[in-house]
XYZ file of C-alpha atoms in Angstrom:
177
model
C 5.808 97.792 -120.347
C 8.371 95.096 -119.526
C 11.176 97.637 -120.081
C 9.505 100.090 -117.677
C 9.040 97.423 -114.976
C 12.639 96.210 -115.493
C 13.946 99.794 -115.331
C 11.955 100.567 -112.159
C 13.035 97.289 -110.537
C 16.696 97.881 -111.454
C 16.452 101.464 -110.175
C 14.897 100.319 -106.899
C 17.636 97.715 -106.407
C 20.334 100.277 -107.180
C 18.781 102.773 -104.758
C 18.420 100.139 -102.028
C 22.030 99.041 -102.528
C 23.368 102.596 -102.371
C 21.263 103.304 -99.266
C 22.664 100.193 -97.552
C 26.203 101.256 -98.502
C 25.572 104.744 -97.077
C 24.324 103.275 -93.778
C 27.464 101.143 -93.427
C 29.844 103.932 -94.501
C 30.401 104.974 -90.848
C 31.313 101.447 -89.724
C 35.048 100.849 -89.981
C 36.503 97.395 -90.449
C 39.181 95.648 -88.424
C 42.153 97.826 -87.395
C 45.390 97.204 -85.529
C 47.397 99.782 -83.585
C 50.604 99.997 -81.578
C 51.272 102.565 -78.875
C 53.912 103.887 -76.518
C 52.627 104.142 -72.958
C 53.535 106.524 -70.179
C 52.207 105.991 -66.650
C 52.030 108.338 -63.670
C 51.442 106.188 -60.539
C 48.587 107.221 -58.242
C 46.917 105.818 -55.115
C 48.517 102.470 -54.111
C 51.438 102.809 -56.561
C 52.601 106.337 -55.735
C 54.520 105.351 -52.590
C 56.756 102.826 -54.401
C 57.008 104.008 -58.033
C 57.870 107.277 -59.756
C 57.005 106.405 -63.329
C 56.016 103.634 -65.686
C 56.445 103.070 -69.416
C 55.573 100.393 -71.917
C 54.130 99.296 -75.213
C 50.562 98.258 -76.057
C 48.761 96.651 -78.971
C 45.160 97.602 -79.708
C 42.775 95.789 -82.010
C 39.473 97.405 -82.987
C 36.452 96.363 -84.997
C 33.764 98.788 -86.100
C 30.386 97.430 -85.024
C 28.169 100.507 -85.459
C 28.501 104.007 -86.796
C 30.909 105.890 -84.494
C 31.473 102.842 -82.231
C 34.323 100.298 -82.223
C 34.810 97.243 -80.015
C 38.406 97.147 -78.715
C 40.909 94.656 -77.326
C 44.099 96.040 -75.753
C 47.127 94.210 -74.375
C 50.821 94.899 -73.857
C 53.252 95.476 -71.016
C 53.941 98.420 -68.715
C 57.015 98.443 -66.450
C 57.023 100.486 -63.243
C 60.404 101.722 -62.020
C 60.932 101.915 -58.235
C 61.630 105.261 -56.599
C 65.069 104.292 -55.260
C 67.099 102.038 -57.557
C 70.286 102.475 -55.476
C 68.645 101.070 -52.339
C 69.093 97.273 -52.487
C 66.884 96.312 -49.544
C 63.598 94.380 -49.773
C 61.587 97.575 -50.335
C 63.231 98.023 -53.730
C 61.177 96.367 -56.452
C 60.227 96.716 -60.090
C 56.885 95.640 -61.496
C 55.619 94.635 -64.918
C 51.904 94.805 -65.640
C 50.347 92.935 -68.556
C 46.805 94.229 -69.093
C 44.270 92.298 -71.184
C 41.239 94.548 -71.652
C 38.138 94.564 -73.853
C 35.867 97.522 -74.312
C 34.542 100.126 -76.647
C 35.401 103.474 -78.196
C 32.714 105.987 -79.150
C 33.649 108.758 -81.596
C 32.005 112.005 -80.402
C 33.168 113.738 -83.571
C 35.500 113.015 -86.448
C 38.549 113.289 -84.185
C 37.541 112.986 -80.500
C 36.447 109.884 -78.611
C 35.545 108.438 -75.239
C 36.638 104.937 -74.317
C 35.962 102.398 -71.576
C 37.704 99.062 -71.127
C 37.698 96.333 -68.491
C 39.586 93.080 -68.080
C 42.447 91.640 -66.070
C 46.009 92.677 -65.342
C 48.729 90.157 -64.634
C 51.197 91.884 -62.325
C 54.672 90.547 -61.710
C 56.737 92.266 -59.009
C 60.478 91.635 -58.739
C 62.447 91.980 -55.516
C 65.747 90.861 -54.076
C 65.543 87.555 -52.198
C 66.157 87.444 -48.468
C 69.131 85.124 -49.119
C 70.837 87.939 -51.023
C 72.071 88.180 -54.574
C 69.120 86.512 -56.253
C 65.948 88.109 -57.535
C 62.550 86.614 -56.803
C 59.155 87.541 -58.151
C 55.574 87.549 -56.997
C 52.688 87.307 -59.481
C 49.052 88.286 -59.121
C 46.018 88.791 -61.339
C 43.434 91.519 -60.743
C 40.297 92.963 -62.303
C 41.165 96.154 -64.249
C 39.057 99.049 -65.489
C 40.159 101.962 -67.672
C 37.956 104.928 -68.685
C 39.579 107.504 -70.955
C 39.339 110.112 -73.697
C 41.427 110.763 -76.761
C 41.859 112.136 -80.236
C 42.570 110.508 -83.593
C 44.169 112.366 -86.481
C 44.541 110.090 -89.480
C 46.485 107.075 -88.194
C 47.764 108.880 -85.082
C 46.019 108.331 -81.753
C 46.581 110.228 -78.479
C 44.679 109.130 -75.395
C 44.643 109.689 -71.633
C 42.998 107.365 -69.145
C 42.796 106.314 -65.533
C 43.615 102.641 -65.107
C 42.702 101.109 -61.784
C 42.877 97.768 -59.996
C 42.788 96.517 -56.378
C 43.450 99.845 -54.631
C 46.153 100.889 -57.104
C 46.026 102.942 -60.250
C 47.772 105.279 -62.626
C 47.109 108.011 -65.154
C 48.155 106.735 -68.545
C 49.133 108.524 -71.742
C 49.129 106.531 -74.976
C 50.748 107.757 -78.184
C 49.744 105.328 -80.868
C 49.524 104.668 -84.555
C 46.719 102.687 -86.194
C 47.291 100.650 -89.348
């Protein structure tokens, strides 16, 4: 009788443990990714900039099946439309976004993502005195909804990133470790 009770108890514990493992199988652990960014200026940026490019780092932590919490940061530089024109309208800008959000996997490969945070923008322009370069800094609320696809470690995503009347369409080609 003791052997039967012990066997049933051991079997129940083994079954409960395997069931718990199966429930957590869809939750991924901590991951780190790096991505090349391309930016097509829209709205408030389109008049001054043709294109932007940069590099981002993305950290993710699985918190539920098919859902990861994310933290993204990096730098994106926007190149002015007319580099040869050296008047005060010529300026370059560097944006440093710091965003937190989530990514929901619709299927094994495709996801939707939403992030919000702040962007530190630094705009460079020639000084009125001539010869020197000055800069102006600002910080703004940022939001970024997007969609993408993951294939193994590779990640391709498109998003709209907006802040204070300005925004851009972004393309991220990344790799997750």
